[in-house]
Structure formats: C-alpha cells, structure tokens
mmCIF file of C-alpha atoms in Angstrom:
data_model
loop_
_atom_site.group_PDB
_atom_site.id
_atom_site.type_symbol
_atom_site.label_atom_id
_atom_site.label_comp_id
_atom_site.label_asym_id
_atom_site.label_seq_id
_atom_site.Cartn_x
_atom_site.Cartn_y
_atom_site.Cartn_z
ATOM 1 C CA MET A 120 0.000 0.000 0.000
ATOM 2 C CA GLN A 121 1.479 3.256 -1.111
ATOM 3 C CA GLU A 122 0.828 5.116 2.124
ATOM 4 C CA GLU A 123 2.605 2.478 4.248
ATOM 5 C CA ALA A 124 5.562 1.690 1.974
ATOM 6 C CA HIS A 125 7.927 3.918 3.951
ATOM 7 C CA GLU A 126 7.503 1.733 7.065
ATOM 8 C CA ALA A 127 8.914 -1.431 5.478
ATOM 9 C CA LEU A 128 11.283 0.090 2.940
ATOM 10 C CA SER A 129 14.320 2.297 3.170
ATOM 11 C CA ARG A 130 14.020 6.031 3.548
ATOM 12 C CA THR A 131 15.330 6.428 -0.015
ATOM 13 C CA TYR A 132 12.134 4.902 -1.427
ATOM 14 C CA ASP A 133 9.629 7.439 -2.667
ATOM 15 C CA PRO A 134 6.413 5.683 -3.776
ATOM 16 C CA LEU A 135 5.029 8.884 -5.263
ATOM 17 C CA ARG A 136 8.089 9.422 -7.444
ATOM 18 C CA LYS A 137 8.651 5.815 -8.561
ATOM 19 C CA PRO A 138 5.768 3.587 -7.478
ATOM 20 C CA ASP A 139 6.414 0.612 -9.731
ATOM 21 C CA ARG A 140 9.222 -1.958 -9.638
ATOM 22 C CA SER A 141 11.942 0.177 -8.137
ATOM 23 C CA PRO A 142 14.888 -1.743 -6.623
ATOM 24 C CA THR A 143 15.061 -0.515 -3.060
ATOM 25 C CA PRO A 144 17.255 -1.529 -0.127
ATOM 26 C CA SER A 145 15.220 -3.299 2.534
ATOM 27 C CA PRO A 146 15.896 -2.511 6.172
ATOM 28 C CA GLU A 147 16.469 -5.415 8.542
ATOM 29 C CA ALA A 148 12.987 -5.046 10.023
ATOM 30 C CA GLY A 149 11.343 -5.414 6.611
ATOM 31 C CA ALA A 150 13.503 -8.400 5.697
ATOM 32 C CA ALA A 151 12.659 -10.130 8.977
ATOM 33 C CA VAL A 152 8.913 -9.671 8.515
ATOM 34 C CA MET A 153 8.789 -10.308 4.755
ATOM 35 C CA PRO A 154 11.698 -12.598 3.809
ATOM 36 C CA ALA A 155 9.944 -13.901 0.689
ATOM 37 C CA VAL A 156 10.031 -10.478 -0.956
ATOM 38 C CA VAL A 157 13.739 -9.771 -0.324
ATOM 39 C CA HIS A 158 16.289 -10.748 -2.972
ATOM 40 C CA SER A 159 19.693 -12.242 -2.147
ATOM 41 C CA ASP A 160 21.284 -8.790 -2.618
ATOM 42 C CA ARG A 161 18.955 -7.447 0.146
ATOM 43 C CA THR A 162 16.801 -5.420 -2.278
ATOM 44 C CA THR A 163 13.152 -5.704 -3.172
ATOM 45 C CA ARG A 164 11.000 -4.527 -6.053
ATOM 46 C CA PRO A 165 7.948 -2.982 -4.422
ATOM 47 C CA GLN A 166 4.800 -2.305 -6.378
ATOM 48 C CA THR A 167 2.685 0.062 -4.354
ATOM 49 C CA VAL A 168 -1.056 0.468 -4.710
ATOM 50 C CA SER A 169 -3.080 3.574 -3.941
ATOM 51 C CA ALA A 170 -6.767 3.593 -3.096
ATOM 52 C CA GLU A 171 -7.366 6.146 -5.852
ATOM 53 C CA VAL A 172 -5.861 3.989 -8.597
ATOM 54 C CA ASP A 173 -7.111 0.525 -7.562
ATOM 55 C CA PRO A 174 -9.531 0.651 -4.626
ATOM 56 C CA LEU A 175 -10.407 -3.059 -4.674
ATOM 57 C CA TYR A 176 -6.796 -4.301 -4.622
ATOM 58 C CA HIS A 177 -5.879 -1.651 -2.060
ATOM 59 C CA ARG A 178 -8.692 -2.899 0.189
ATOM 60 C CA LEU A 179 -7.575 -6.531 -0.241
ATOM 61 C CA ILE A 180 -4.020 -5.644 0.797
ATOM 62 C CA GLY A 181 -5.383 -3.698 3.757
ATOM 63 C CA GLU A 182 -7.399 -6.743 4.856
ATOM 64 C CA VAL A 183 -4.290 -8.915 4.598
ATOM 65 C CA GLY A 184 -2.503 -6.377 6.768
ATOM 66 C CA GLY A 185 -5.327 -6.500 9.293
ATOM 67 C CA HIS A 186 -4.894 -10.266 9.641
ATOM 68 C CA THR A 187 -1.101 -10.470 9.460
ATOM 69 C CA GLY A 188 0.097 -7.109 10.742
ATOM 70 C CA THR A 189 1.875 -6.474 7.420
ATOM 71 C CA PRO A 190 -0.074 -4.979 4.484
ATOM 72 C CA VAL A 191 1.924 -6.845 1.836
ATOM 73 C CA VAL A 192 1.073 -9.477 -0.756
ATOM 74 C CA LEU A 193 3.592 -11.301 -2.907
ATOM 75 C CA ASN A 194 2.811 -10.871 -6.585
ATOM 76 C CA THR A 195 4.248 -13.730 -8.599
ATOM 77 C CA SER A 196 3.505 -15.710 -11.738
ATOM 78 C CA PHE A 197 0.387 -17.821 -11.403
ATOM 79 C CA ASN A 198 0.881 -21.208 -12.996
ATOM 80 C CA GLY A 199 1.728 -24.797 -12.156
ATOM 81 C CA ARG A 200 5.044 -26.432 -12.855
ATOM 82 C CA ASP A 201 5.735 -26.727 -16.594
ATOM 83 C CA GLU A 202 2.460 -24.925 -17.390
ATOM 84 C CA PRO A 203 1.861 -21.571 -19.099
ATOM 85 C CA VAL A 204 0.949 -18.575 -16.963
ATOM 86 C CA VAL A 205 -2.765 -18.275 -16.189
ATOM 87 C CA CYS A 206 -4.421 -15.858 -18.619
ATOM 88 C CA ASN A 207 -8.108 -15.827 -17.706
ATOM 89 C CA PRO A 208 -10.519 -16.710 -14.869
ATOM 90 C CA ARG A 209 -11.184 -20.196 -16.248
ATOM 91 C CA ASP A 210 -7.454 -21.009 -16.245
ATOM 92 C CA ALA A 211 -7.153 -19.497 -12.749
ATOM 93 C CA LEU A 212 -9.926 -21.687 -11.337
ATOM 94 C CA ALA A 213 -8.531 -24.827 -12.969
ATOM 95 C CA THR A 214 -5.060 -24.091 -11.583
ATOM 96 C CA PHE A 215 -6.493 -23.274 -8.153
ATOM 97 C CA HIS A 216 -8.206 -26.666 -8.033
ATOM 98 C CA ARG A 217 -4.948 -28.465 -8.933
ATOM 99 C CA LEU A 218 -2.494 -26.628 -6.677
ATOM 100 C CA PRO A 219 -2.290 -26.462 -2.863
ATOM 101 C CA MET A 220 -3.661 -22.935 -2.468
ATOM 102 C CA ASP A 221 -5.946 -21.693 0.300
ATOM 103 C CA ALA A 222 -7.829 -19.038 -1.662
ATOM 104 C CA LEU A 223 -8.087 -17.326 -5.031
ATOM 105 C CA ALA A 224 -9.146 -13.693 -5.514
ATOM 106 C CA ILE A 225 -10.410 -12.657 -8.940
ATOM 107 C CA GLY A 226 -11.722 -9.106 -9.049
ATOM 108 C CA PRO A 227 -14.487 -8.830 -6.432
ATOM 109 C CA PHE A 228 -14.720 -12.613 -5.985
ATOM 110 C CA LEU A 229 -12.941 -14.755 -3.400
ATOM 111 C CA VAL A 230 -12.859 -18.529 -3.815
ATOM 112 C CA ARG A 231 -11.841 -20.517 -0.729
ATOM 113 C CA ARG A 232 -11.263 -24.176 -0.127
ATOM 114 C CA PRO A 233 -13.232 -25.977 2.567
ATOM 115 C CA ASP A 234 -11.221 -26.210 5.808
ATOM 116 C CA GLY A 235 -8.504 -28.820 5.469
ATOM 117 C CA ALA A 236 -8.939 -29.353 1.724
ATOM 118 C CA VAL A 237 -5.927 -28.966 -0.550
ATOM 119 C CA GLY A 238 -5.340 -29.191 -4.260
ATOM 120 C CA GLU A 239 -3.643 -32.060 -5.982
ATOM 121 C CA ALA A 240 -0.171 -30.697 -6.717
ATOM 122 C CA ARG A 241 1.421 -32.244 -9.784
ATOM 123 C CA ALA A 242 5.102 -33.012 -10.010
#
C-alpha cells in the first residue's frame, strides 16, 4: 500500500516518485517480517497500490494487513510447474483446483477451499 511503503522500505524509497518496480534496499525489520520479498542482494522490487488507482486491490491488501500485521502481498507468476501462466478466470480456477492454495481472488470474488482441503499438486 502506497501510504505504508515507507515503514517497510528504506528512507530512499519514494512511492510517489517511482511507485512501480523500483529496486530498493530493505531494512532489517522489513527483511525479517517479509523474507519472501527480499532478494539475495537485500533489495526488493515494491509495487505500491493507492486507493485512488485501484480501490479493490488496495482494500484486499489492507485486509491482509489487518490479519497479518503487514499490508503486503507477494505478486508472482500464477501457474503450475511446466504450465503456461494463467491468462483468464477459467485457467485461474482450474489451476487453483490443482495446486495447494488456500484461496483465489479474482476481481471482487474470493474462492476458498473448505477447511482442510488442498489441491492435488502435480510433479
């Protein structure tokens, strides 16, 4: 979330000047809380979201932050091993059913698995 980026990123990061994919040194606190988003060279590529530009995604990230204490989501390619990247909702649902994921958000919709259910991950 654009308004909270300064808390987890270095003071040199300016989300208003360069809000998309800017290599930025991560402070130790950010790396400890979000190790999956820190590269081996101790940088990260934050993509901030403002409520004005994308209110739905901004709200989703805020809800994640409410549950975890850190308003961050990891944006990565969505596909199974040796499969093409998901390109539409039908592909997303099919991949969700195959892989061990807890939930899938598509626009205003949230698909969740029943408690304890997991997908059938393929090798």
